[in-house]
Protein backbone atom coordinates (compact mmCIF):
# COMPACT_ATOMS: atom_id res chain seq x y z
CA UNK A 1 0.00 0.00 0.00
CA UNK A 2 1.08 3.55 -0.68
CA UNK A 3 2.60 5.33 2.27
CA UNK A 4 1.77 8.83 1.09
CA UNK A 5 -1.49 10.75 0.92
CA UNK A 6 -2.33 13.60 -1.41
CA UNK A 7 -5.46 15.51 -2.37
CA UNK A 8 -7.22 13.93 -5.33
CA UNK A 9 -7.29 17.07 -7.41
CA UNK A 10 -6.30 20.73 -7.46
CA UNK A 11 -6.90 23.59 -9.80
CA UNK A 12 -4.76 26.59 -10.60
CA UNK A 13 -4.90 29.59 -12.85
CA UNK A 14 -2.20 29.94 -15.45
CA UNK A 15 0.81 32.00 -14.33
CA UNK A 16 -0.15 31.56 -10.67
CA UNK A 17 1.92 29.60 -8.11
CA UNK A 18 0.71 26.14 -7.12
CA UNK A 19 1.40 24.38 -3.84
CA UNK A 20 0.84 20.62 -3.95
CA UNK A 21 0.86 18.98 -0.51
CA UNK A 22 1.85 15.46 0.46
CA UNK A 23 1.69 13.65 3.78
CA UNK A 24 4.24 10.95 4.50
CA UNK A 25 3.80 10.40 8.20
CA UNK A 26 5.53 6.98 8.27
CA UNK A 27 8.75 8.21 6.69
CA UNK A 28 11.99 6.93 8.19
CA UNK A 29 15.19 8.89 8.67
CA UNK A 30 16.86 7.64 5.51
CA UNK A 31 13.86 7.80 3.19
CA UNK A 32 14.09 10.31 0.39
CA UNK A 33 11.02 12.17 -0.78
CA UNK A 34 10.57 12.14 -4.53
CA UNK A 35 8.04 13.87 -6.74
CA UNK A 36 7.07 12.69 -10.18
CA UNK A 37 4.44 13.84 -12.61
CA UNK A 38 2.61 11.97 -15.31
CA UNK A 39 1.13 13.49 -18.41
CA UNK A 40 -1.66 11.60 -20.21
CA UNK A 41 -0.50 8.41 -21.92
CA UNK A 42 3.10 8.89 -20.82
CA UNK A 43 5.36 7.37 -18.20
CA UNK A 44 6.07 9.38 -15.05
CA UNK A 45 8.65 12.13 -15.23
CA UNK A 46 11.02 12.96 -12.37
CA UNK A 47 10.41 16.41 -10.90
CA UNK A 48 12.45 16.83 -7.74
CA UNK A 49 13.59 15.07 -4.61
CA UNK A 50 14.96 15.85 -1.17
CA UNK A 51 15.86 14.42 2.21
CA UNK A 52 15.71 17.16 4.83
CA UNK A 53 16.48 20.53 3.30
CA UNK A 54 14.34 22.47 0.87
CA UNK A 55 15.36 22.00 -2.74
CA UNK A 56 15.08 24.04 -5.90
CA UNK A 57 15.59 23.07 -9.51
CA UNK A 58 14.52 24.39 -12.88
CA UNK A 59 11.16 22.68 -12.68
CA UNK A 60 10.00 23.30 -9.14
CA UNK A 61 10.81 23.79 -5.47
CA UNK A 62 10.35 21.27 -2.69
CA UNK A 63 9.60 22.40 0.83
CA UNK A 64 10.05 19.70 3.48
CA UNK A 65 8.53 20.07 6.92
CA UNK A 66 10.93 20.06 9.84
CA UNK A 67 9.55 16.74 11.13
CA UNK A 68 9.65 15.39 7.54
CA UNK A 69 6.13 14.06 7.81
CA UNK A 70 4.92 16.28 5.01
CA UNK A 71 6.22 18.14 2.01
CA UNK A 72 4.98 20.62 -0.55
CA UNK A 73 5.83 20.77 -4.22
CA UNK A 74 5.80 24.34 -5.45
CA UNK A 75 5.33 25.28 -9.09
CA UNK A 76 6.16 28.95 -9.16
CA UNK A 77 4.18 29.85 -12.28
CA UNK A 78 1.80 27.22 -13.52
CA UNK A 79 1.50 26.77 -17.27
CA UNK A 80 -0.93 24.70 -19.29
CA UNK A 81 1.84 22.16 -19.83
CA UNK A 82 2.00 21.58 -16.08
CA UNK A 83 -1.43 19.94 -16.11
CA UNK A 84 -0.69 16.38 -15.00
CA UNK A 85 -1.02 13.91 -12.16
CA UNK A 86 1.60 14.61 -9.51
CA UNK A 87 2.86 11.82 -7.29
CA UNK A 88 4.98 12.04 -4.17
CA UNK A 89 6.79 8.97 -2.94
CA UNK A 90 8.81 8.13 0.12
CA UNK A 91 11.65 5.69 0.43
CA UNK A 92 13.86 4.10 -2.14
CA UNK A 93 13.06 1.87 -5.09
CA UNK A 94 10.88 0.14 -5.85
CA UNK A 95 8.70 3.20 -5.73
CA UNK A 96 5.17 2.72 -4.47
CA UNK A 97 2.72 5.22 -5.90
CA UNK A 98 -0.37 6.56 -4.23
CA UNK A 99 -3.27 8.03 -6.16
CA UNK A 100 -1.54 11.34 -6.76
CA UNK A 101 -3.02 14.79 -7.31
CA UNK A 102 -4.54 15.67 -10.64
CA UNK A 103 -3.60 19.28 -11.35
CA UNK A 104 -5.75 21.27 -13.73
CA UNK A 105 -4.47 24.59 -15.05
CA UNK A 106 -6.97 27.13 -16.26
CA UNK A 107 -5.99 29.60 -18.96
CA UNK B 1 18.81 13.20 -17.44
CA UNK B 2 19.00 9.45 -17.90
CA UNK B 3 16.83 7.96 -20.62
CA UNK B 4 14.74 4.81 -20.50
CA UNK B 5 13.27 3.65 -23.78
CA UNK B 6 10.31 1.31 -23.98
CA UNK B 7 9.14 -0.48 -27.10
CA UNK B 8 6.58 -0.78 -28.54
CA UNK B 9 4.60 2.24 -27.43
CA UNK B 10 1.36 0.68 -28.55
CA UNK B 11 0.36 -2.88 -29.45
CA UNK B 12 -2.86 -4.64 -30.31
CA UNK B 13 -2.92 -8.42 -30.15
CA UNK B 14 -5.42 -11.22 -30.42
CA UNK B 15 -6.60 -13.06 -27.35
CA UNK B 16 -4.41 -16.08 -26.65
CA UNK B 17 -1.25 -14.70 -28.21
CA UNK B 18 1.88 -13.45 -26.44
CA UNK B 19 3.35 -9.97 -26.47
CA UNK B 20 6.88 -8.90 -25.59
CA UNK B 21 7.69 -5.43 -24.28
CA UNK B 22 11.27 -4.17 -24.17
CA UNK B 23 12.74 -1.71 -21.70
CA UNK B 24 16.19 -0.28 -22.33
CA UNK B 25 18.34 2.11 -20.34
CA UNK B 26 20.04 4.10 -23.09
CA UNK B 27 22.81 5.96 -21.33
CA UNK B 28 23.29 4.19 -18.02
CA UNK B 29 23.50 0.72 -16.56
CA UNK B 30 20.61 -0.54 -14.48
CA UNK B 31 21.12 -3.51 -12.20
CA UNK B 32 17.46 -3.38 -11.31
CA UNK B 33 14.41 -2.46 -13.35
CA UNK B 34 10.79 -2.31 -12.30
CA UNK B 35 7.59 -3.09 -14.14
CA UNK B 36 4.32 -1.35 -13.42
CA UNK B 37 0.79 -1.66 -14.76
CA UNK B 38 -1.71 1.16 -14.87
CA UNK B 39 -5.43 0.89 -15.58
CA UNK B 40 -7.42 3.93 -16.72
CA UNK B 41 -7.83 6.63 -14.08
CA UNK B 42 -5.77 4.63 -11.61
CA UNK B 43 -2.28 4.88 -10.20
CA UNK B 44 0.74 2.79 -11.14
CA UNK B 45 0.79 -0.66 -9.56
CA UNK B 46 4.14 -2.37 -9.13
CA UNK B 47 4.13 -5.77 -10.79
CA UNK B 48 7.67 -7.01 -10.37
CA UNK B 49 11.28 -6.14 -9.77
CA UNK B 50 13.67 -7.30 -12.45
CA UNK B 51 17.23 -8.09 -11.43
CA UNK B 52 20.03 -8.52 -13.95
CA UNK B 53 21.15 -12.11 -14.11
CA UNK B 54 18.63 -13.48 -11.66
CA UNK B 55 14.94 -14.27 -11.33
CA UNK B 56 12.47 -11.46 -11.02
CA UNK B 57 10.61 -10.79 -7.80
CA UNK B 58 6.85 -10.56 -8.30
CA UNK B 59 4.35 -8.64 -6.20
CA UNK B 60 1.55 -10.50 -4.52
CA UNK B 61 -1.22 -11.37 -6.94
CA UNK B 62 0.91 -11.09 -10.08
CA UNK B 63 1.22 -14.41 -11.94
CA UNK B 64 4.86 -15.07 -12.73
CA UNK B 65 3.98 -17.64 -15.40
CA UNK B 66 1.79 -15.15 -17.19
CA UNK B 67 4.10 -12.15 -16.98
CA UNK B 68 7.54 -13.46 -17.89
CA UNK B 69 10.41 -11.12 -17.10
CA UNK B 70 13.93 -11.46 -18.44
CA UNK B 71 16.78 -9.12 -17.49
CA UNK B 72 19.67 -10.50 -19.48
CA UNK B 73 21.89 -7.42 -19.49
CA UNK B 74 22.48 -4.23 -17.54
CA UNK B 75 20.58 -2.23 -20.14
CA UNK B 76 17.68 -4.45 -21.16
CA UNK B 77 14.70 -6.01 -19.43
CA UNK B 78 11.75 -7.59 -21.20
CA UNK B 79 8.22 -8.33 -20.09
CA UNK B 80 6.28 -10.98 -21.99
CA UNK B 81 2.54 -11.19 -21.49
CA UNK B 82 1.72 -14.81 -22.32
CA UNK B 83 -1.67 -16.02 -23.53
CA UNK B 84 -3.02 -12.50 -23.32
CA UNK B 85 -6.69 -11.93 -22.56
CA UNK B 86 -8.78 -8.75 -22.76
CA UNK B 87 -8.41 -8.19 -19.02
CA UNK B 88 -4.65 -7.84 -19.57
CA UNK B 89 -5.28 -4.72 -21.62
CA UNK B 90 -3.51 -1.95 -19.75
CA UNK B 91 -0.68 0.59 -19.80
CA UNK B 92 2.61 -1.09 -18.90
CA UNK B 93 5.51 1.05 -17.70
CA UNK B 94 9.10 0.17 -16.87
CA UNK B 95 11.46 2.04 -14.59
CA UNK B 96 15.16 1.89 -13.82
CA UNK B 97 17.71 3.36 -11.46
CA UNK B 98 21.33 3.93 -12.24
CA UNK B 99 23.68 1.19 -11.09
CA UNK B 100 26.16 3.57 -9.49
CA UNK B 101 23.58 4.54 -6.91
CA UNK B 102 24.43 8.14 -6.11
CA UNK B 103 21.33 9.26 -7.94
CA UNK B 104 18.20 8.30 -6.03
CA UNK B 105 15.62 9.17 -8.63
CA UNK B 106 14.11 6.59 -10.94
CA UNK B 107 13.62 7.03 -14.66
CA UNK B 108 10.61 5.75 -16.52
CA UNK B 109 9.93 4.53 -20.01
CA UNK B 110 7.21 6.15 -22.06
CA UNK B 111 4.89 3.21 -21.48
CA UNK B 112 3.28 0.56 -23.67
CA UNK B 113 -0.44 0.59 -24.32
CA UNK B 114 -1.55 -3.05 -24.72
CA UNK B 115 -4.95 -3.81 -26.16
CA UNK B 116 -6.05 -7.43 -26.34
CA UNK B 117 -8.96 -8.08 -28.68
PDB file of N, CA and C in Angstrom, chain B residues 11-88:
ATOM      1  N   UNK B  11       0.500  -1.585 -28.792  1.00  0.00           N
ATOM      2  CA  UNK B  11       0.364  -2.880 -29.455  1.00  0.00           C
ATOM      3  C   UNK B  11      -1.059  -3.405 -29.269  1.00  0.00           C
ATOM      4  N   UNK B  12      -1.558  -3.978 -30.343  1.00  0.00           N
ATOM      5  CA  UNK B  12      -2.863  -4.640 -30.314  1.00  0.00           C
ATOM      6  C   UNK B  12      -2.630  -6.097 -30.668  1.00  0.00           C
ATOM      7  N   UNK B  13      -3.131  -7.000 -29.865  1.00  0.00           N
ATOM      8  CA  UNK B  13      -2.918  -8.419 -30.153  1.00  0.00           C
ATOM      9  C   UNK B  13      -4.217  -9.185 -29.967  1.00  0.00           C
ATOM     10  N   UNK B  14      -4.245 -10.375 -30.548  1.00  0.00           N
ATOM     11  CA  UNK B  14      -5.422 -11.222 -30.420  1.00  0.00           C
ATOM     12  C   UNK B  14      -5.361 -12.002 -29.119  1.00  0.00           C
ATOM     13  N   UNK B  15      -6.507 -12.283 -28.583  1.00  0.00           N
ATOM     14  CA  UNK B  15      -6.597 -13.060 -27.354  1.00  0.00           C
ATOM     15  C   UNK B  15      -5.923 -14.411 -27.540  1.00  0.00           C
ATOM     16  N   UNK B  16      -5.097 -14.805 -26.576  1.00  0.00           N
ATOM     17  CA  UNK B  16      -4.406 -16.075 -26.651  1.00  0.00           C
ATOM     18  C   UNK B  16      -2.981 -15.989 -27.152  1.00  0.00           C
ATOM     19  N   UNK B  17      -2.618 -14.862 -27.724  1.00  0.00           N
ATOM     20  CA  UNK B  17      -1.248 -14.696 -28.213  1.00  0.00           C
ATOM     21  C   UNK B  17      -0.377 -14.058 -27.130  1.00  0.00           C
ATOM     22  N   UNK B  18       0.930 -14.023 -27.390  1.00  0.00           N
ATOM     23  CA  UNK B  18       1.880 -13.446 -26.436  1.00  0.00           C
ATOM     24  C   UNK B  18       2.470 -12.155 -26.983  1.00  0.00           C
ATOM     25  N   UNK B  19       2.792 -11.270 -26.094  1.00  0.00           N
ATOM     26  CA  UNK B  19       3.348  -9.970 -26.473  1.00  0.00           C
ATOM     27  C   UNK B  19       4.584  -9.686 -25.640  1.00  0.00           C
ATOM     28  N   UNK B  20       5.654  -9.235 -26.295  1.00  0.00           N
ATOM     29  CA  UNK B  20       6.882  -8.903 -25.588  1.00  0.00           C
ATOM     30  C   UNK B  20       7.091  -7.401 -25.586  1.00  0.00           C
ATOM     31  N   UNK B  21       7.408  -6.858 -24.432  1.00  0.00           N
ATOM     32  CA  UNK B  21       7.690  -5.428 -24.281  1.00  0.00           C
ATOM     33  C   UNK B  21       9.133  -5.276 -23.829  1.00  0.00           C
ATOM     34  N   UNK B  22       9.862  -4.392 -24.506  1.00  0.00           N
ATOM     35  CA  UNK B  22      11.265  -4.171 -24.168  1.00  0.00           C
ATOM     36  C   UNK B  22      11.462  -2.871 -23.413  1.00  0.00           C
ATOM     37  N   UNK B  23      12.396  -2.902 -22.475  1.00  0.00           N
ATOM     38  CA  UNK B  23      12.741  -1.707 -21.703  1.00  0.00           C
ATOM     39  C   UNK B  23      14.258  -1.583 -21.703  1.00  0.00           C
ATOM     40  N   UNK B  24      14.755  -0.483 -22.232  1.00  0.00           N
ATOM     41  CA  UNK B  24      16.195  -0.275 -22.332  1.00  0.00           C
ATOM     42  C   UNK B  24      16.624   1.003 -21.620  1.00  0.00           C
ATOM     43  N   UNK B  25      17.712   0.905 -20.877  1.00  0.00           N
ATOM     44  CA  UNK B  25      18.342   2.108 -20.343  1.00  0.00           C
ATOM     45  C   UNK B  25      19.387   2.523 -21.361  1.00  0.00           C
ATOM     46  N   UNK B  26      19.237   3.709 -21.927  1.00  0.00           N
ATOM     47  CA  UNK B  26      20.039   4.098 -23.087  1.00  0.00           C
ATOM     48  C   UNK B  26      21.413   4.652 -22.726  1.00  0.00           C
ATOM     49  N   UNK B  27      21.541   5.319 -21.627  1.00  0.00           N
ATOM     50  CA  UNK B  27      22.813   5.964 -21.328  1.00  0.00           C
ATOM     51  C   UNK B  27      23.302   5.676 -19.917  1.00  0.00           C
ATOM     52  N   UNK B  28      22.796   4.593 -19.334  1.00  0.00           N
ATOM     53  CA  UNK B  28      23.286   4.188 -18.022  1.00  0.00           C
ATOM     54  C   UNK B  28      23.025   2.700 -17.835  1.00  0.00           C
ATOM     55  N   UNK B  29      23.695   2.133 -16.864  1.00  0.00           N
ATOM     56  CA  UNK B  29      23.503   0.722 -16.558  1.00  0.00           C
ATOM     57  C   UNK B  29      22.543   0.584 -15.373  1.00  0.00           C
ATOM     58  N   UNK B  30      21.634  -0.352 -15.503  1.00  0.00           N
ATOM     59  CA  UNK B  30      20.609  -0.542 -14.481  1.00  0.00           C
ATOM     60  C   UNK B  30      20.640  -1.982 -13.983  1.00  0.00           C
ATOM     61  N   UNK B  31      21.114  -2.169 -12.772  1.00  0.00           N
ATOM     62  CA  UNK B  31      21.119  -3.510 -12.201  1.00  0.00           C
ATOM     63  C   UNK B  31      19.685  -3.987 -11.964  1.00  0.00           C
ATOM     64  N   UNK B  32      18.838  -3.051 -11.644  1.00  0.00           N
ATOM     65  CA  UNK B  32      17.455  -3.379 -11.309  1.00  0.00           C
ATOM     66  C   UNK B  32      16.497  -2.524 -12.120  1.00  0.00           C
ATOM     67  N   UNK B  33      15.487  -3.168 -12.661  1.00  0.00           N
ATOM     68  CA  UNK B  33      14.412  -2.465 -13.355  1.00  0.00           C
ATOM     69  C   UNK B  33      13.084  -2.896 -12.731  1.00  0.00           C
ATOM     70  N   UNK B  34      12.095  -2.077 -12.910  1.00  0.00           N
ATOM     71  CA  UNK B  34      10.792  -2.314 -12.297  1.00  0.00           C
ATOM     72  C   UNK B  34       9.709  -2.242 -13.357  1.00  0.00           C
ATOM     73  N   UNK B  35       8.718  -3.089 -13.221  1.00  0.00           N
ATOM     74  CA  UNK B  35       7.587  -3.095 -14.144  1.00  0.00           C
ATOM     75  C   UNK B  35       6.311  -2.738 -13.401  1.00  0.00           C
ATOM     76  N   UNK B  36       5.571  -1.811 -14.002  1.00  0.00           N
ATOM     77  CA  UNK B  36       4.319  -1.347 -13.425  1.00  0.00           C
ATOM     78  C   UNK B  36       3.196  -1.558 -14.444  1.00  0.00           C
ATOM     79  N   UNK B  37       1.981  -1.603 -13.912  1.00  0.00           N
ATOM     80  CA  UNK B  37       0.794  -1.665 -14.756  1.00  0.00           C
ATOM     81  C   UNK B  37      -0.157  -0.564 -14.283  1.00  0.00           C
ATOM     82  N   UNK B  38      -0.815   0.064 -15.232  1.00  0.00           N
ATOM     83  CA  UNK B  38      -1.707   1.161 -14.875  1.00  0.00           C
ATOM     84  C   UNK B  38      -2.997   1.045 -15.664  1.00  0.00           C
ATOM     85  N   UNK B  39      -4.106   0.912 -14.946  1.00  0.00           N
ATOM     86  CA  UNK B  39      -5.427   0.891 -15.580  1.00  0.00           C
ATOM     87  C   UNK B  39      -5.950   2.324 -15.638  1.00  0.00           C
ATOM     88  N   UNK B  40      -6.914   2.570 -16.533  1.00  0.00           N
ATOM     89  CA  UNK B  40      -7.425   3.935 -16.722  1.00  0.00           C
ATOM     90  C   UNK B  40      -7.874   4.581 -15.419  1.00  0.00           C
ATOM     91  N   UNK B  41      -7.462   5.812 -15.229  1.00  0.00           N
ATOM     92  CA  UNK B  41      -7.834   6.635 -14.084  1.00  0.00           C
ATOM     93  C   UNK B  41      -7.279   6.104 -12.766  1.00  0.00           C
ATOM     94  N   UNK B  42      -6.353   5.164 -12.833  1.00  0.00           N
ATOM     95  CA  UNK B  42      -5.774   4.632 -11.609  1.00  0.00           C
ATOM     96  C   UNK B  42      -4.275   4.918 -11.543  1.00  0.00           C
ATOM     97  N   UNK B  43      -3.700   4.641 -10.385  1.00  0.00           N
ATOM     98  CA  UNK B  43      -2.276   4.878 -10.197  1.00  0.00           C
ATOM     99  C   UNK B  43      -1.454   3.715 -10.737  1.00  0.00           C
ATOM    100  N   UNK B  44      -0.151   3.863 -10.705  1.00  0.00           N
ATOM    101  CA  UNK B  44       0.738   2.793 -11.136  1.00  0.00           C
ATOM    102  C   UNK B  44       0.792   1.713 -10.054  1.00  0.00           C
ATOM    103  N   UNK B  45       0.679   0.463 -10.483  1.00  0.00           N
ATOM    104  CA  UNK B  45       0.787  -0.658  -9.563  1.00  0.00           C
ATOM    105  C   UNK B  45       2.041  -1.446  -9.898  1.00  0.00           C
ATOM    106  N   UNK B  46       2.913  -1.619  -8.912  1.00  0.00           N
ATOM    107  CA  UNK B  46       4.139  -2.371  -9.129  1.00  0.00           C
ATOM    108  C   UNK B  46       3.805  -3.832  -9.379  1.00  0.00           C
ATOM    109  N   UNK B  47       4.345  -4.364 -10.464  1.00  0.00           N
ATOM    110  CA  UNK B  47       4.127  -5.774 -10.789  1.00  0.00           C
ATOM    111  C   UNK B  47       5.301  -6.623 -10.324  1.00  0.00           C
ATOM    112  N   UNK B  48       6.517  -6.176 -10.648  1.00  0.00           N
ATOM    113  CA  UNK B  48       7.672  -7.007 -10.366  1.00  0.00           C
ATOM    114  C   UNK B  48       8.940  -6.174 -10.408  1.00  0.00           C
ATOM    115  N   UNK B  49       9.945  -6.717  -9.750  1.00  0.00           N
ATOM    116  CA  UNK B  49      11.283  -6.136  -9.766  1.00  0.00           C
ATOM    117  C   UNK B  49      12.178  -7.076 -10.551  1.00  0.00           C
ATOM    118  N   UNK B  50      12.854  -6.517 -11.535  1.00  0.00           N
ATOM    119  CA  UNK B  50      13.672  -7.302 -12.450  1.00  0.00           C
ATOM    120  C   UNK B  50      15.138  -7.101 -12.121  1.00  0.00           C
ATOM    121  N   UNK B  51      15.823  -8.167 -11.792  1.00  0.00           N
ATOM    122  CA  UNK B  51      17.230  -8.093 -11.429  1.00  0.00           C
ATOM    123  C   UNK B  51      18.095  -8.723 -12.511  1.00  0.00           C
ATOM    124  N   UNK B  52      19.127  -8.028 -12.913  1.00  0.00           N
ATOM    125  CA  UNK B  52      20.027  -8.520 -13.951  1.00  0.00           C
ATOM    126  C   UNK B  52      20.681  -9.817 -13.528  1.00  0.00           C
ATOM    127  N   UNK B  53      20.508 -10.828 -14.351  1.00  0.00           N
ATOM    128  CA  UNK B  53      21.154 -12.106 -14.111  1.00  0.00           C
ATOM    129  C   UNK B  53      20.482 -13.015 -13.104  1.00  0.00           C
ATOM    130  N   UNK B  54      19.322 -12.621 -12.614  1.00  0.00           N
ATOM    131  CA  UNK B  54      18.629 -13.483 -11.665  1.00  0.00           C
ATOM    132  C   UNK B  54      17.121 -13.410 -11.899  1.00  0.00           C
ATOM    133  N   UNK B  55      16.393 -14.220 -11.143  1.00  0.00           N
ATOM    134  CA  UNK B  55      14.942 -14.271 -11.329  1.00  0.00           C
ATOM    135  C   UNK B  55      14.285 -12.993 -10.799  1.00  0.00           C
ATOM    136  N   UNK B  56      13.208 -12.640 -11.455  1.00  0.00           N
ATOM    137  CA  UNK B  56      12.468 -11.455 -11.023  1.00  0.00           C
ATOM    138  C   UNK B  56      11.692 -11.744  -9.746  1.00  0.00           C
ATOM    139  N   UNK B  57      11.419 -10.701  -9.013  1.00  0.00           N
ATOM    140  CA  UNK B  57      10.605 -10.790  -7.803  1.00  0.00           C
ATOM    141  C   UNK B  57       9.243 -10.197  -8.109  1.00  0.00           C
ATOM    142  N   UNK B  58       8.189 -10.989  -7.942  1.00  0.00           N
ATOM    143  CA  UNK B  58       6.849 -10.561  -8.303  1.00  0.00           C
ATOM    144  C   UNK B  58       6.074 -10.107  -7.073  1.00  0.00           C
ATOM    145  N   UNK B  59       5.232  -9.113  -7.268  1.00  0.00           N
ATOM    146  CA  UNK B  59       4.354  -8.639  -6.198  1.00  0.00           C
ATOM    147  C   UNK B  59       3.208  -9.638  -6.008  1.00  0.00           C
ATOM    148  N   UNK B  60       2.642  -9.591  -4.840  1.00  0.00           N
ATOM    149  CA  UNK B  60       1.548 -10.505  -4.520  1.00  0.00           C
ATOM    150  C   UNK B  60       0.401 -10.307  -5.503  1.00  0.00           C
ATOM    151  N   UNK B  61      -0.096 -11.420  -6.018  1.00  0.00           N
ATOM    152  CA  UNK B  61      -1.219 -11.365  -6.943  1.00  0.00           C
ATOM    153  C   UNK B  61      -0.828 -11.292  -8.406  1.00  0.00           C
ATOM    154  N   UNK B  62       0.446 -11.145  -8.696  1.00  0.00           N
ATOM    155  CA  UNK B  62       0.914 -11.091 -10.081  1.00  0.00           C
ATOM    156  C   UNK B  62       1.425 -12.477 -10.469  1.00  0.00           C
ATOM    157  N   UNK B  63       0.857 -13.048 -11.526  1.00  0.00           N
ATOM    158  CA  UNK B  63       1.222 -14.406 -11.936  1.00  0.00           C
ATOM    159  C   UNK B  63       2.548 -14.419 -12.678  1.00  0.00           C
ATOM    160  N   UNK B  64       3.532 -15.066 -12.112  1.00  0.00           N
ATOM    161  CA  UNK B  64       4.860 -15.073 -12.731  1.00  0.00           C
ATOM    162  C   UNK B  64       4.887 -15.874 -14.021  1.00  0.00           C
ATOM    163  N   UNK B  65       3.999 -16.854 -14.160  1.00  0.00           N
ATOM    164  CA  UNK B  65       3.981 -17.643 -15.396  1.00  0.00           C
ATOM    165  C   UNK B  65       3.262 -16.919 -16.523  1.00  0.00           C
ATOM    166  N   UNK B  66       2.503 -15.920 -16.182  1.00  0.00           N
ATOM    167  CA  UNK B  66       1.789 -15.151 -17.195  1.00  0.00           C
ATOM    168  C   UNK B  66       2.602 -13.936 -17.624  1.00  0.00           C
ATOM    169  N   UNK B  67       3.285 -13.335 -16.699  1.00  0.00           N
ATOM    170  CA  UNK B  67       4.095 -12.152 -16.978  1.00  0.00           C
ATOM    171  C   UNK B  67       5.567 -12.539 -16.811  1.00  0.00           C
ATOM    172  N   UNK B  68       6.164 -12.974 -17.915  1.00  0.00           N
ATOM    173  CA  UNK B  68       7.539 -13.456 -17.885  1.00  0.00           C
ATOM    174  C   UNK B  68       8.504 -12.283 -18.008  1.00  0.00           C
ATOM    175  N   UNK B  69       9.437 -12.214 -17.093  1.00  0.00           N
ATOM    176  CA  UNK B  69      10.408 -11.125 -17.099  1.00  0.00           C
ATOM    177  C   UNK B  69      11.805 -11.697 -17.261  1.00  0.00           C
ATOM    178  N   UNK B  70      12.544 -11.080 -18.205  1.00  0.00           N
ATOM    179  CA  UNK B  70      13.925 -11.460 -18.442  1.00  0.00           C
ATOM    180  C   UNK B  70      14.792 -10.217 -18.392  1.00  0.00           C
ATOM    181  N   UNK B  71      15.878 -10.275 -17.628  1.00  0.00           N
ATOM    182  CA  UNK B  71      16.775  -9.122 -17.488  1.00  0.00           C
ATOM    183  C   UNK B  71      18.181  -9.634 -17.778  1.00  0.00           C
ATOM    184  N   UNK B  72      18.457  -9.809 -19.068  1.00  0.00           N
ATOM    185  CA  UNK B  72      19.675 -10.497 -19.483  1.00  0.00           C
ATOM    186  C   UNK B  72      20.915  -9.616 -19.474  1.00  0.00           C
ATOM    187  N   UNK B  73      20.735  -8.315 -19.490  1.00  0.00           N
ATOM    188  CA  UNK B  73      21.892  -7.422 -19.489  1.00  0.00           C
ATOM    189  C   UNK B  73      21.611  -6.216 -18.613  1.00  0.00           C
ATOM    190  N   UNK B  74      22.627  -5.400 -18.406  1.00  0.00           N
ATOM    191  CA  UNK B  74      22.481  -4.226 -17.545  1.00  0.00           C
ATOM    192  C   UNK B  74      21.702  -3.103 -18.200  1.00  0.00           C
ATOM    193  N   UNK B  75      21.321  -3.288 -19.446  1.00  0.00           N
ATOM    194  CA  UNK B  75      20.585  -2.232 -20.141  1.00  0.00           C
ATOM    195  C   UNK B  75      19.269  -2.697 -20.738  1.00  0.00           C
ATOM    196  N   UNK B  76      18.910  -3.950 -20.531  1.00  0.00           N
ATOM    197  CA  UNK B  76      17.684  -4.448 -21.160  1.00  0.00           C
ATOM    198  C   UNK B  76      16.910  -5.389 -20.249  1.00  0.00           C
ATOM    199  N   UNK B  77      15.627  -5.098 -20.113  1.00  0.00           N
ATOM    200  CA  UNK B  77      14.702  -6.009 -19.435  1.00  0.00           C
ATOM    201  C   UNK B  77      13.488  -6.166 -20.345  1.00  0.00           C
ATOM    202  N   UNK B  78      12.942  -7.374 -20.390  1.00  0.00           N
ATOM    203  CA  UNK B  78      11.750  -7.592 -21.202  1.00  0.00           C
ATOM    204  C   UNK B  78      10.635  -8.189 -20.359  1.00  0.00           C
ATOM    205  N   UNK B  79       9.425  -7.792 -20.709  1.00  0.00           N
ATOM    206  CA  UNK B  79       8.217  -8.326 -20.088  1.00  0.00           C
ATOM    207  C   UNK B  79       7.402  -8.991 -21.182  1.00  0.00           C
ATOM    208  N   UNK B  80       7.109 -10.269 -21.025  1.00  0.00           N
ATOM    209  CA  UNK B  80       6.278 -10.978 -21.991  1.00  0.00           C
ATOM    210  C   UNK B  80       4.950 -11.337 -21.341  1.00  0.00           C
ATOM    211  N   UNK B  81       3.886 -10.845 -21.937  1.00  0.00           N
ATOM    212  CA  UNK B  81       2.540 -11.189 -21.492  1.00  0.00           C
ATOM    213  C   UNK B  81       2.119 -12.418 -22.276  1.00  0.00           C
ATOM    214  N   UNK B  82       2.032 -13.550 -21.623  1.00  0.00           N
ATOM    215  CA  UNK B  82       1.723 -14.806 -22.319  1.00  0.00           C
ATOM    216  C   UNK B  82       0.224 -15.070 -22.318  1.00  0.00           C
ATOM    217  N   UNK B  83      -0.252 -15.679 -23.398  1.00  0.00           N
ATOM    218  CA  UNK B  83      -1.666 -16.019 -23.531  1.00  0.00           C
ATOM    219  C   UNK B  83      -2.534 -14.850 -23.070  1.00  0.00           C
ATOM    220  N   UNK B  84      -2.344 -13.736 -23.748  1.00  0.00           N
ATOM    221  CA  UNK B  84      -3.018 -12.504 -23.320  1.00  0.00           C
ATOM    222  C   UNK B  84      -4.531 -12.608 -23.457  1.00  0.00           C
ATOM    223  N   UNK B  85      -5.228 -11.982 -22.530  1.00  0.00           N
ATOM    224  CA  UNK B  85      -6.690 -11.926 -22.556  1.00  0.00           C
ATOM    225  C   UNK B  85      -7.114 -10.464 -22.455  1.00  0.00           C
ATOM    226  N   UNK B  86      -8.342 -10.156 -22.803  1.00  0.00           N
ATOM    227  CA  UNK B  86      -8.779  -8.750 -22.761  1.00  0.00           C
ATOM    228  C   UNK B  86      -8.550  -8.067 -21.415  1.00  0.00           C
ATOM    229  N   UNK B  87      -8.637  -8.819 -20.340  1.00  0.00           N
ATOM    230  CA  UNK B  87      -8.413  -8.193 -19.018  1.00  0.00           C
ATOM    231  C   UNK B  87      -6.963  -7.785 -18.776  1.00  0.00           C
ATOM    232  N   UNK B  88      -6.049  -8.248 -19.660  1.00  0.00           N
ATOM    233  CA  UNK B  88      -4.645  -7.841 -19.566  1.00  0.00           C
ATOM    234  C   UNK B  88      -4.407  -6.500 -20.269  1.00  0.00           C
TER     235      UNK B  88
END
